[in-house]
Each structure stands twice: as C-alpha cells, then as structure tokens.
PDB file of C-alpha atoms in Angstrom:
ATOM      1  CA  MET A   1      -9.245  13.646   2.562  1.00 54.00           C
ATOM      2  CA  GLN A   2      -5.596  14.354   3.293  1.00 58.00           C
ATOM      3  CA  GLY A   3      -4.539  12.230   0.331  1.00 60.00           C
ATOM      4  CA  LEU A   4      -6.969  14.056  -1.923  1.00 60.00           C
ATOM      5  CA  ALA A   5      -5.696  17.422  -0.695  1.00 63.00           C
ATOM      6  CA  SER A   6      -2.064  16.484  -1.332  1.00 63.00           C
ATOM      7  CA  PHE A   7      -2.986  15.181  -4.797  1.00 64.00           C
ATOM      8  CA  ASP A   8      -4.767  18.474  -5.509  1.00 66.00           C
ATOM      9  CA  ARG A   9      -1.680  20.444  -4.417  1.00 66.00           C
ATOM     10  CA  TRP A  10       0.486  18.274  -6.666  1.00 66.00           C
ATOM     11  CA  LEU A  11      -1.816  18.897  -9.641  1.00 64.00           C
ATOM     12  CA  THR A  12      -1.807  22.634  -8.989  1.00 71.00           C
ATOM     13  CA  ARG A  13       2.010  22.765  -8.820  1.00 69.00           C
ATOM     14  CA  ARG A  14       2.295  20.623 -11.949  1.00 66.00           C
ATOM     15  CA  ALA A  15      -0.117  22.820 -13.900  1.00 67.00           C
ATOM     16  CA  ALA A  16       1.768  25.934 -12.813  1.00 67.00           C
ATOM     17  CA  SER A  17       5.130  24.486 -13.835  1.00 64.00           C
ATOM     18  CA  LEU A  18       3.756  23.344 -17.218  1.00 60.00           C
ATOM     19  CA  ALA A  19       2.288  26.788 -17.860  1.00 62.00           C
ATOM     20  CA  ALA A  20       5.590  28.431 -16.950  1.00 60.00           C
ATOM     21  CA  SER A  21       7.566  26.132 -19.254  1.00 58.00           C
ATOM     22  CA  GLU A  22       5.124  26.723 -22.138  1.00 58.00           C
ATOM     23  CA  SER A  23       5.355  30.484 -21.770  1.00 56.00           C
ATOM     24  CA  ALA A  24       9.154  30.273 -21.661  1.00 54.00           C
ATOM     25  CA  GLN A  25       9.186  28.221 -24.886  1.00 54.00           C
ATOM     26  CA  HIS A  26       6.895  30.708 -26.650  1.00 54.00           C
ATOM     27  CA  ALA A  27       9.133  33.568 -25.548  1.00 54.00           C
ATOM     28  CA  ASN A  28      12.304  31.808 -26.746  1.00 52.00           C
ATOM     29  CA  PRO A  29      11.500  29.519 -29.708  1.00 49.00           C
ATOM     30  CA  LYS A  30      15.180  28.499 -30.127  1.00 50.00           C
ATOM     31  CA  SER A  31      15.044  26.338 -27.009  1.00 46.00           C
ATOM     32  CA  THR A  32      13.127  23.430 -28.548  1.00 49.00           C
ATOM     33  CA  GLN A  33      15.669  20.838 -27.404  1.00 50.00           C
ATOM     34  CA  PRO A  34      14.613  18.912 -24.310  1.00 50.00           C
ATOM     35  CA  VAL A  35      16.432  19.809 -21.152  1.00 49.00           C
ATOM     36  CA  ALA A  36      18.647  17.021 -19.820  1.00 48.00           C
ATOM     37  CA  LEU A  37      17.587  15.903 -16.365  1.00 46.00           C
ATOM     38  CA  PRO A  38      20.172  15.141 -13.711  1.00 47.00           C
ATOM     39  CA  ALA A  39      20.935  11.447 -13.266  1.00 46.00           C
ATOM     40  CA  GLN A  40      19.307  11.395  -9.823  1.00 45.00           C
ATOM     41  CA  VAL A  41      15.942  12.582 -11.110  1.00 48.00           C
ATOM     42  CA  ALA A  42      15.966  10.040 -13.954  1.00 46.00           C
ATOM     43  CA  SER A  43      16.425   7.139 -11.521  1.00 46.00           C
ATOM     44  CA  ALA A  44      13.784   8.253  -9.027  1.00 60.00           C
ATOM     45  CA  SER A  45      11.462   5.674  -7.494  1.00 79.00           C
ATOM     46  CA  ARG A  46       8.788   5.835  -4.836  1.00 88.00           C
ATOM     47  CA  HIS A  47       8.336   4.170  -1.471  1.00 90.00           C
ATOM     48  CA  LEU A  48       4.980   3.042  -0.147  1.00 92.00           C
ATOM     49  CA  ILE A  49       4.648   4.615   3.307  1.00 91.00           C
ATOM     50  CA  SER A  50       2.188   3.241   5.858  1.00 92.00           C
ATOM     51  CA  PRO A  51       0.025   5.528   8.026  1.00 93.00           C
ATOM     52  CA  TRP A  52       2.541   4.863  10.831  1.00 92.00           C
ATOM     53  CA  GLY A  53       5.461   6.199   8.775  1.00 90.00           C
ATOM     54  CA  GLU A  54       7.037   2.855   7.842  1.00 90.00           C
ATOM     55  CA  ALA A  55       8.473   2.432   4.346  1.00 89.00           C
ATOM     56  CA  LEU A  56       7.055  -0.922   3.277  1.00 89.00           C
ATOM     57  CA  ALA A  57       7.968  -1.374  -0.370  1.00 89.00           C
ATOM     58  CA  GLN A  58       9.758   0.324  -3.210  1.00 91.00           C
ATOM     59  CA  MET A  59       7.440   1.022  -6.128  1.00 90.00           C
ATOM     60  CA  PRO A  60       8.222   1.909  -9.724  1.00 88.00           C
ATOM     61  CA  ARG A  61       7.063   5.313 -10.897  1.00 83.00           C
ATOM     62  CA  ARG A  62       4.054   3.880 -12.714  1.00 86.00           C
ATOM     63  CA  ALA A  63       2.968   1.223 -10.252  1.00 88.00           C
ATOM     64  CA  SER A  64      -0.486  -0.190 -10.876  1.00 92.00           C
ATOM     65  CA  ALA A  65      -3.282   0.009  -8.322  1.00 93.00           C
ATOM     66  CA  ALA A  66      -3.111  -3.778  -7.934  1.00 93.00           C
ATOM     67  CA  ARG A  67       0.605  -3.673  -7.123  1.00 93.00           C
ATOM     68  CA  ILE A  68       0.164  -0.920  -4.526  1.00 94.00           C
ATOM     69  CA  VAL A  69      -2.769  -2.728  -2.855  1.00 94.00           C
ATOM     70  CA  ARG A  70      -0.820  -6.018  -2.778  1.00 94.00           C
ATOM     71  CA  ALA A  71       2.179  -4.315  -1.171  1.00 94.00           C
ATOM     72  CA  ALA A  72       0.067  -2.411   1.372  1.00 94.00           C
ATOM     73  CA  TYR A  73      -1.722  -5.517   2.612  1.00 93.00           C
ATOM     74  CA  GLY A  74       1.309  -7.809   2.358  1.00 92.00           C
ATOM     75  CA  VAL A  75      -0.366 -10.261  -0.009  1.00 92.00           C
ATOM     76  CA  ARG A  76       1.753 -13.410  -0.339  1.00 90.00           C
ATOM     77  CA  SER A  77       1.720 -16.057  -3.049  1.00 88.00           C
ATOM     78  CA  GLY A  78      -0.573 -18.410  -1.085  1.00 88.00           C
ATOM     79  CA  ASP A  79      -3.164 -15.713  -0.345  1.00 90.00           C
ATOM     80  CA  TRP A  80      -6.225 -15.160  -2.536  1.00 91.00           C
ATOM     81  CA  LEU A  81      -7.045 -11.640  -3.701  1.00 92.00           C
ATOM     82  CA  GLY A  82     -10.031 -11.070  -5.972  1.00 90.00           C
ATOM     83  CA  LEU A  83     -13.544  -9.768  -6.504  1.00 91.00           C
ATOM     84  CA  LEU A  84     -16.420 -11.142  -4.465  1.00 88.00           C
ATOM     85  CA  ALA A  85     -20.097 -10.302  -4.598  1.00 84.00           C
ATOM     86  CA  ASP A  86     -21.285  -8.811  -1.317  1.00 79.00           C
ATOM     87  CA  GLU A  87     -24.888 -10.024  -1.226  1.00 77.00           C
ATOM     88  CA  ALA A  88     -25.709  -7.953   1.857  1.00 76.00           C
ATOM     89  CA  GLN A  89     -25.074  -4.761  -0.148  1.00 73.00           C
ATOM     90  CA  ALA A  90     -26.949  -5.643  -3.400  1.00 71.00           C
ATOM     91  CA  CYS A  91     -29.395  -3.069  -4.704  1.00 75.00           C
ATOM     92  CA  GLY A  92     -32.174  -4.247  -7.062  1.00 76.00           C
ATOM     93  CA  THR A  93     -30.719  -5.587 -10.291  1.00 75.00           C
ATOM     94  CA  GLN A  94     -27.261  -4.303  -9.453  1.00 81.00           C
ATOM     95  CA  HIS A  95     -24.786  -6.597  -7.763  1.00 84.00           C
ATOM     96  CA  ALA A  96     -22.410  -5.243  -5.126  1.00 87.00           C
ATOM     97  CA  TRP A  97     -18.747  -6.157  -5.665  1.00 89.00           C
ATOM     98  CA  ARG A  98     -15.799  -5.689  -3.346  1.00 91.00           C
ATOM     99  CA  LEU A  99     -12.127  -6.562  -3.325  1.00 92.00           C
ATOM    100  CA  ALA A 100     -11.559  -9.391  -0.867  1.00 91.00           C
ATOM    101  CA  LEU A 101      -8.462 -10.992   0.619  1.00 92.00           C
ATOM    102  CA  TRP A 102      -8.285 -14.505   2.037  1.00 90.00           C
ATOM    103  CA  ARG A 103      -5.091 -15.318   3.898  1.00 87.00           C
ATOM    104  CA  ALA A 104      -3.591 -18.766   3.309  1.00 82.00           C
ATOM    105  CA  SER A 105      -2.500 -18.954   6.942  1.00 77.00           C
ATOM    106  CA  ALA A 106      -5.904 -18.525   8.597  1.00 63.00           C
ATOM    107  CA  SER A 107      -5.432 -20.092  12.033  1.00 64.00           C
ATOM    108  CA  SER A 108      -8.933 -19.616  13.462  1.00 58.00           C
ATOM    109  CA  GLU A 109     -12.558 -19.493  12.358  1.00 58.00           C
ATOM    110  CA  ALA A 110     -12.592 -15.695  12.705  1.00 56.00           C
ATOM    111  CA  GLN A 111      -9.732 -15.397  10.219  1.00 60.00           C
ATOM    112  CA  ALA A 112     -11.454 -17.770   7.767  1.00 69.00           C
ATOM    113  CA  ALA A 113     -13.749 -14.963   6.597  1.00 79.00           C
ATOM    114  CA  PRO A 114     -12.639 -12.636   3.799  1.00 85.00           C
ATOM    115  CA  GLN A 115     -11.044  -9.325   4.613  1.00 89.00           C
ATOM    116  CA  TRP A 116     -12.851  -6.623   2.609  1.00 89.00           C
ATOM    117  CA  LEU A 117     -10.362  -4.183   1.079  1.00 91.00           C
ATOM    118  CA  SER A 118     -12.631  -1.859  -0.870  1.00 90.00           C
ATOM    119  CA  PRO A 119     -15.962  -0.128  -0.557  1.00 90.00           C
ATOM    120  CA  VAL A 120     -18.887  -1.521  -2.546  1.00 88.00           C
ATOM    121  CA  VAL A 121     -18.973  -0.991  -6.317  1.00 88.00           C
ATOM    122  CA  LEU A 122     -22.383  -1.583  -7.904  1.00 87.00           C
ATOM    123  CA  ALA A 123     -22.497  -3.245 -11.326  1.00 86.00           C
ATOM    124  CA  ARG A 124     -25.231  -4.479 -13.603  1.00 81.00           C
ATOM    125  CA  PRO A 125     -25.110  -7.992 -15.050  1.00 79.00           C
ATOM    126  CA  GLY A 126     -23.132  -8.027 -18.278  1.00 81.00           C
ATOM    127  CA  GLN A 127     -20.723  -5.255 -17.321  1.00 83.00           C
ATOM    128  CA  SER A 128     -17.167  -5.781 -18.540  1.00 88.00           C
ATOM    129  CA  PRO A 129     -15.186  -7.808 -15.964  1.00 88.00           C
ATOM    130  CA  ASN A 130     -12.028  -5.793 -16.659  1.00 91.00           C
ATOM    131  CA  ALA A 131     -13.815  -2.488 -16.106  1.00 91.00           C
ATOM    132  CA  LEU A 132     -15.350  -3.830 -12.904  1.00 91.00           C
ATOM    133  CA  ARG A 133     -11.973  -5.073 -11.625  1.00 92.00           C
ATOM    134  CA  ASP A 134     -10.344  -1.717 -12.425  1.00 93.00           C
ATOM    135  CA  ALA A 135     -13.137   0.189 -10.652  1.00 92.00           C
ATOM    136  CA  VAL A 136     -12.890  -1.998  -7.548  1.00 93.00           C
ATOM    137  CA  LEU A 137      -9.075  -1.714  -7.452  1.00 94.00           C
ATOM    138  CA  GLU A 138      -9.355   2.062  -7.792  1.00 94.00           C
ATOM    139  CA  GLN A 139     -11.806   2.143  -4.867  1.00 93.00           C
ATOM    140  CA  ALA A 140      -9.417   0.004  -2.787  1.00 94.00           C
ATOM    141  CA  LEU A 141      -6.567   2.386  -3.634  1.00 94.00           C
ATOM    142  CA  GLN A 142      -8.660   5.419  -2.676  1.00 95.00           C
ATOM    143  CA  ALA A 143      -9.484   3.710   0.636  1.00 94.00           C
ATOM    144  CA  LEU A 144      -5.742   3.301   1.275  1.00 95.00           C
ATOM    145  CA  TRP A 145      -5.092   7.001   0.630  1.00 94.00           C
ATOM    146  CA  GLN A 146      -7.940   7.928   2.998  1.00 95.00           C
ATOM    147  CA  GLN A 147      -6.411   5.720   5.706  1.00 94.00           C
ATOM    148  CA  GLY A 148      -3.153   7.677   5.488  1.00 94.00           C
ATOM    149  CA  TRP A 149      -1.049   5.561   3.113  1.00 93.00           C
ATOM    150  CA  ARG A 150       1.098   7.539   0.698  1.00 92.00           C
ATOM    151  CA  LEU A 151       3.789   7.284  -1.950  1.00 91.00           C
ATOM    152  CA  GLN A 152       6.938   9.256  -1.243  1.00 88.00           C
ATOM    153  CA  GLU A 153       9.670  10.059  -3.733  1.00 83.00           C
ATOM    154  CA  ALA A 154      12.967   8.305  -3.042  1.00 70.00           C
ATOM    155  CA  PHE A 155      16.062   9.254  -4.958  1.00 62.00           C
ATOM    156  CA  SER A 156      18.818   6.725  -5.384  1.00 53.00           C
ATOM    157  CA  PRO A 157      22.181   7.948  -6.615  1.00 53.00           C
ATOM    158  CA  ASP A 158      22.926   6.891 -10.169  1.00 50.00           C
ATOM    159  CA  LEU A 159      26.609   6.084 -10.517  1.00 49.00           C
ATOM    160  CA  HIS A 160      26.681   5.748 -14.316  1.00 48.00           C
TER     161      HIS A 160
END
C-alpha cells in the first residue's frame, strides 16, 4: 500500500506540474521552445532499493518489469525464471499461472521446489502468451512494491 500511495503522490504532483506548464504556455504563446534541462537531470538514473534500504542495482529510467524483478531476486544466468501453472489454484476452465524461479544452485530437497514470485493470474486456454507473461510480470512487480521495494532517483554528474 505504501508503494501505491507514493505512486499516487507522484501522479498528483506530475499532473499539477503539467497543468501549471500548460497554463503558462497559454498565457505566453511566445515560449514555444522547449526548456533546456540541466545536464544532471538529463543523465538521471534510478537505483533499486530493497526494503532494508540497500541499493541493489542501477536501473535505466524505463526499466522493464522483467529487469526489475530479475535484479530484485538476484536471478543469475544459470537460474530459471518463467511461468508455471499452479494446479492447486486452478478455477474451473481457467488455469492459474504464476512467475516461478528455480535456482541453479539448489543444495537441498527443500530448495529444489520453485520459488513463487507472483500472485496467481487466471487465464483461459488460448489466451495470448505475451499478454499472460506481461500480466504475471506486472503482478510480480506489484508484489515487490507491496513488500517495500522502491526505485529511487540517483543523479550522476555529467561532465560533458
């Protein structure tokens, strides 16, 4: 809920700033040239911050849900990350799908089971696989935000 509240505050501030800039442009039609941003703002990136306050990875401004989930869970090249049907959660003709992670370095029987990363997403047979994957990744990302993960702006000085 905290992630949703901060997103809502961000949207409110953004809408207010867009409304203010539109009203300023209508009041002064000569200022149609875009305003040059400082070099620091142009080179801004974001850091993925864990619920414990650790900066884990640097993310580009438009990082995909898959990239954020991979960074949060520390998915390595030998690990398997994908969609699995959760038969215990099926409902009638709809199949239950979840994002699952299998670690390559599972040392015991308990670690040989998949780690579920998303809540259940119900889908009917024949649904587009890409749409299903996107929905499951979005659910996994929302679960991260609810656990306290966040993206924080990080400005690096641009020396050009």
